[in-house]
Coordinates of C-alpha atoms and ligand atoms in Angstrom, one line a residue:
M1 CA 0.0 0.0 0.0
K2 CA 1.3 3.4 -1.0
K3 CA 0.5 6.5 1.0
I4 CA -0.4 9.7 -0.9
P5 CA -1.8 11.9 1.8
L6 CA -4.5 14.4 0.9
P7 CA -5.3 17.3 3.1
Y8 CA -9.1 17.2 2.7
F9 CA -10.3 15.8 6.0
N10 CA -11.3 16.9 9.5
Q11 CA -12.2 15.3 12.8
R12 CA -14.9 12.7 12.9
K13 CA -18.1 13.4 15.0
A14 CA -19.0 9.7 15.3
D15 CA -17.4 6.3 15.5
I16 CA -16.7 4.3 12.4
D17 CA -19.5 1.9 11.5
M18 CA -19.9 2.1 7.7
L19 CA -17.9 1.3 4.6
V20 CA -18.8 3.2 1.4
I21 CA -17.6 1.9 -2.0
H22 CA -17.2 4.5 -4.8
C23 CA -15.7 4.5 -8.3
Q24 CA -14.4 7.3 -10.6
A25 CA -14.1 7.1 -14.4
F26 CA -10.4 7.9 -14.4
D27 CA -7.0 6.4 -13.7
E28 CA -5.2 7.1 -10.4
T29 CA -3.3 10.2 -11.7
Q30 CA -6.4 11.8 -13.0
S31 CA -8.5 10.8 -10.0
L32 CA -6.0 12.4 -7.6
Q33 CA -5.9 15.6 -9.7
I34 CA -9.7 15.8 -9.6
L35 CA -9.8 15.2 -5.9
H36 CA -7.4 18.2 -5.5
D37 CA -9.4 20.3 -7.9
V38 CA -12.6 19.8 -6.0
Q39 CA -10.9 19.5 -2.5
L40 CA -12.5 16.1 -1.8
S41 CA -11.0 12.8 -0.7
A42 CA -11.5 9.2 0.3
H43 CA -9.5 7.1 2.7
Y44 CA -8.3 4.6 0.0
M45 CA -8.1 4.5 -3.7
I46 CA -7.7 1.3 -5.9
G47 CA -5.8 1.9 -9.0
L48 CA -6.5 0.4 -12.5
N49 CA -4.1 -2.5 -11.8
G50 CA -5.3 -3.0 -8.2
K51 CA -2.7 -1.0 -6.4
I52 CA -4.0 0.3 -3.0
Y53 CA -3.3 3.9 -2.1
Q54 CA -4.1 5.4 1.3
L55 CA -5.1 9.0 1.0
V56 CA -6.5 9.8 4.5
E57 CA -6.0 7.9 7.7
D58 CA -8.9 5.9 9.0
K59 CA -9.2 8.0 12.2
Y60 CA -10.1 11.1 10.2
R61 CA -13.3 12.2 8.5
A62 CA -12.5 12.0 4.7
W63 CA -14.8 14.0 2.4
H64 CA -16.2 11.4 0.0
T65 CA -20.0 12.0 0.3
K66 CA -22.0 15.2 0.5
T67 CA -23.4 15.8 4.0
G68 CA -27.1 16.7 3.8
A69 CA -27.4 14.9 0.4
S70 CA -26.4 11.5 1.7
Y71 CA -28.5 9.3 3.9
W72 CA -28.4 5.9 5.5
K73 CA -30.7 4.8 8.3
N74 CA -31.6 8.3 9.4
V75 CA -28.0 9.5 9.4
E76 CA -26.9 12.3 7.0
D77 CA -23.3 12.9 8.0
I78 CA -22.1 9.7 6.4
N79 CA -18.5 11.0 6.3
S80 CA -18.3 11.1 10.0
R81 CA -19.1 7.4 10.5
S82 CA -17.6 5.8 7.4
I83 CA -14.5 4.7 5.5
G84 CA -14.6 5.6 1.8
I85 CA -12.9 3.6 -0.9
E86 CA -12.6 5.0 -4.4
I87 CA -12.0 2.6 -7.3
C88 CA -10.6 3.7 -10.7
S89 CA -13.0 2.4 -13.3
P90 CA -13.0 4.0 -16.8
S91 CA -16.5 2.6 -17.5
L92 CA -17.8 4.0 -14.1
G93 CA -18.6 0.5 -12.9
Q94 CA -20.4 -0.6 -16.1
K95 CA -17.8 -3.1 -17.2
Q96 CA -16.2 -5.7 -14.9
Y97 CA -13.6 -4.6 -12.5
T98 CA -10.3 -6.3 -13.1
K99 CA -9.2 -9.4 -11.2
N100 CA -6.4 -7.5 -9.5
Q101 CA -8.8 -4.8 -8.4
I102 CA -11.3 -7.3 -7.0
H103 CA -8.5 -9.0 -5.1
S104 CA -7.3 -5.7 -3.6
I105 CA -10.7 -4.3 -2.7
L106 CA -11.7 -7.6 -1.1
R107 CA -8.5 -7.7 0.9
L108 CA -8.9 -4.1 2.0
C109 CA -12.6 -4.6 2.9
K110 CA -11.9 -7.7 5.0
A111 CA -9.2 -5.8 6.9
L112 CA -11.3 -2.7 7.5
T113 CA -14.6 -4.4 8.5
K114 CA -12.6 -6.5 10.9
K115 CA -10.6 -3.7 12.3
H116 CA -13.6 -1.3 12.8
H117 CA -16.2 -4.0 13.5
I118 CA -18.4 -2.9 10.6
K119 CA -21.6 -4.8 10.2
K120 CA -22.4 -6.5 6.9
Q121 CA -25.6 -4.4 6.6
N122 CA -23.4 -1.2 6.7
V123 CA -21.2 -2.0 3.7
V124 CA -22.8 0.1 1.0
G125 CA -22.3 1.7 -2.4
H126 CA -22.3 5.5 -3.0
S127 CA -25.6 5.0 -5.0
D128 CA -27.2 3.4 -1.9
I129 CA -26.7 6.5 0.2
C130 CA -27.3 9.0 -2.6
P131 CA -29.9 7.3 -4.8
N132 CA -31.0 10.2 -6.9
R133 CA -27.5 11.7 -7.5
K134 CA -24.9 8.9 -7.8
P135 CA -24.3 6.0 -10.1
D136 CA -21.2 4.5 -8.5
P137 CA -19.8 1.8 -7.9
G138 CA -22.1 0.7 -10.7
K139 CA -23.9 -2.5 -11.7
A140 CA -20.6 -4.3 -12.3
F141 CA -19.6 -4.2 -8.7
P142 CA -19.7 -7.9 -7.6
W143 CA -21.8 -7.6 -4.5
K144 CA -22.9 -11.3 -4.7
Y145 CA -19.3 -12.5 -4.8
F146 CA -18.3 -10.1 -2.0
A147 CA -21.1 -11.4 0.2
R148 CA -19.9 -15.0 -0.3
Q149 CA -16.5 -13.7 0.9
G150 CA -18.0 -12.2 4.0
I151 CA -18.4 -8.6 2.9
G152 CA -21.9 -7.3 2.8
F153 CA -24.8 -9.7 2.4
W154 CA -26.9 -11.4 -0.3
Y155 CA -30.3 -13.0 -0.5
N156 CA -32.0 -16.3 -1.1
I157 CA -35.0 -15.7 -3.3
N158 CA -36.9 -18.6 -1.5
D159 CA -37.0 -16.4 1.6
A160 CA -39.4 -13.9 -0.2
K161 CA -42.4 -16.0 0.7
K162 CA -41.6 -15.8 4.4
V163 CA -42.2 -12.0 4.3
Q164 CA -45.8 -10.7 4.9
E165 CA -44.8 -7.0 4.4
T166 CA -45.8 -5.6 1.0
D167 CA -44.9 -1.9 1.5
E168 CA -41.8 -1.4 -0.7
G169 CA -41.0 2.0 0.8
K170 CA -41.2 0.7 4.3
M171 CA -38.9 -2.3 3.5
L172 CA -36.3 -0.1 1.7
S173 CA -36.4 2.5 4.5
E174 CA -35.8 -0.2 7.1
I175 CA -32.8 -1.5 5.1
G176 CA -31.4 2.1 5.2
Y177 CA -32.5 3.9 2.0
N178 CA -33.8 7.4 1.8
V179 CA -37.2 6.8 0.2
A180 CA -38.1 10.4 -0.4
D181 CA -37.8 9.6 -4.1
L182 CA -39.1 6.0 -4.1
T183 CA -38.1 5.3 -7.8
A184 CA -34.6 6.5 -7.1
A185 CA -34.3 4.3 -4.0
K186 CA -35.6 1.2 -6.0
W187 CA -33.2 1.9 -8.8
A188 CA -30.3 2.1 -6.3
F189 CA -31.5 -1.2 -4.8
C190 CA -31.5 -2.8 -8.3
K191 CA -27.9 -1.7 -8.9
R192 CA -27.0 -3.6 -5.8
F193 CA -29.3 -6.6 -5.9
L194 CA -30.7 -6.9 -9.4
P195 CA -28.0 -5.6 -11.7
D196 CA -29.5 -7.3 -14.8
V197 CA -32.3 -4.7 -14.7
I198 CA -29.7 -1.9 -15.2
P199 CA -28.9 -1.1 -18.8
T200 CA -25.3 -0.3 -19.8
D201 CA -24.9 3.5 -20.2
N202 CA -22.1 5.8 -21.2
V203 CA -20.2 7.6 -18.5
G204 CA -21.6 11.1 -19.4
T205 CA -25.2 9.9 -19.2
L206 CA -24.6 8.1 -15.9
I207 CA -23.1 11.2 -14.3
D208 CA -25.7 13.7 -15.6
N209 CA -28.7 11.4 -15.3
P210 CA -28.1 8.5 -12.9
I211 CA -31.7 7.4 -13.2
P212 CA -33.0 6.8 -16.8
K213 CA -36.4 8.1 -17.7
N214 CA -37.7 4.6 -18.2
A215 CA -36.4 3.3 -14.9
A216 CA -39.9 2.6 -13.5
E217 CA -40.8 0.7 -16.7
L218 CA -37.6 -1.4 -16.5
M219 CA -38.3 -2.3 -12.9
Q220 CA -41.9 -3.1 -13.5
G221 CA -40.8 -5.9 -15.8
S222 CA -38.5 -7.3 -13.2
N223 CA -39.0 -9.4 -10.0
I224 CA -37.9 -6.5 -7.8
S225 CA -40.8 -7.1 -5.3
E226 CA -39.8 -10.7 -4.6
V227 CA -36.1 -9.7 -4.4
L228 CA -36.8 -6.9 -2.1
K229 CA -38.7 -9.2 0.2
A230 CA -35.9 -11.7 0.2
V231 CA -33.3 -9.0 0.9
F232 CA -35.5 -7.6 3.7
Y233 CA -35.7 -11.1 5.2
K234 CA -32.0 -11.6 5.1
Y235 CA -31.3 -8.1 6.3
N236 CA -33.1 -8.8 9.5
K237 CA -31.2 -12.1 10.0
V238 CA -27.6 -11.1 9.3
P239 CA -25.7 -11.2 12.6
Ligands
ZN301 ZN1 -18.9 8.2 -5.3

């Protein structure tokens, strides 16, 4: 791991209990330049070839999500309680991450969740905490594989029938999502748990318009209600 300290951080106002995965559509040199330009940061960055960089020490509050515009389980200051990992991905998470990157991210996630006792339910993507603004880490982030490796959690579709609840907003909200914009919350949920529903888009479109106009239509043709129930069931069972 290489240290490239960035000065964009301050003191945390809460203990660490979340891990947030991001991606940027640039290589490490460009990503660092952009972080300097906008005076933002993350704790770690994963390069195109899987090299791990530490930009901010864990104990500090890195600036990787926008306070007031981020939300998870009633908390808006996500920076104070999270570790942020930025991955270099030219397709902005539309095309598969490289083997080396997956290997490095997994190794880093395992070390961080263990060190800071971060629960599986609190490992999220940027799109989970900013559903109507952010597309990253994209539909190609292998959440299912990560869950098998002990990072985050996945569902068993057979569990759907054990759930009586039918209110999608209520289930999404209990999982952690901001449901003020229900379509956006459901779209973020699909990026995470039903990636086949998400079309491949170009980077510009994803940044300017993270939710396509036909999102509701695309989700209607999917089995999102069953998957949501199954995830909701598992969410309440994960230790
Ligand atoms: Zn991000």
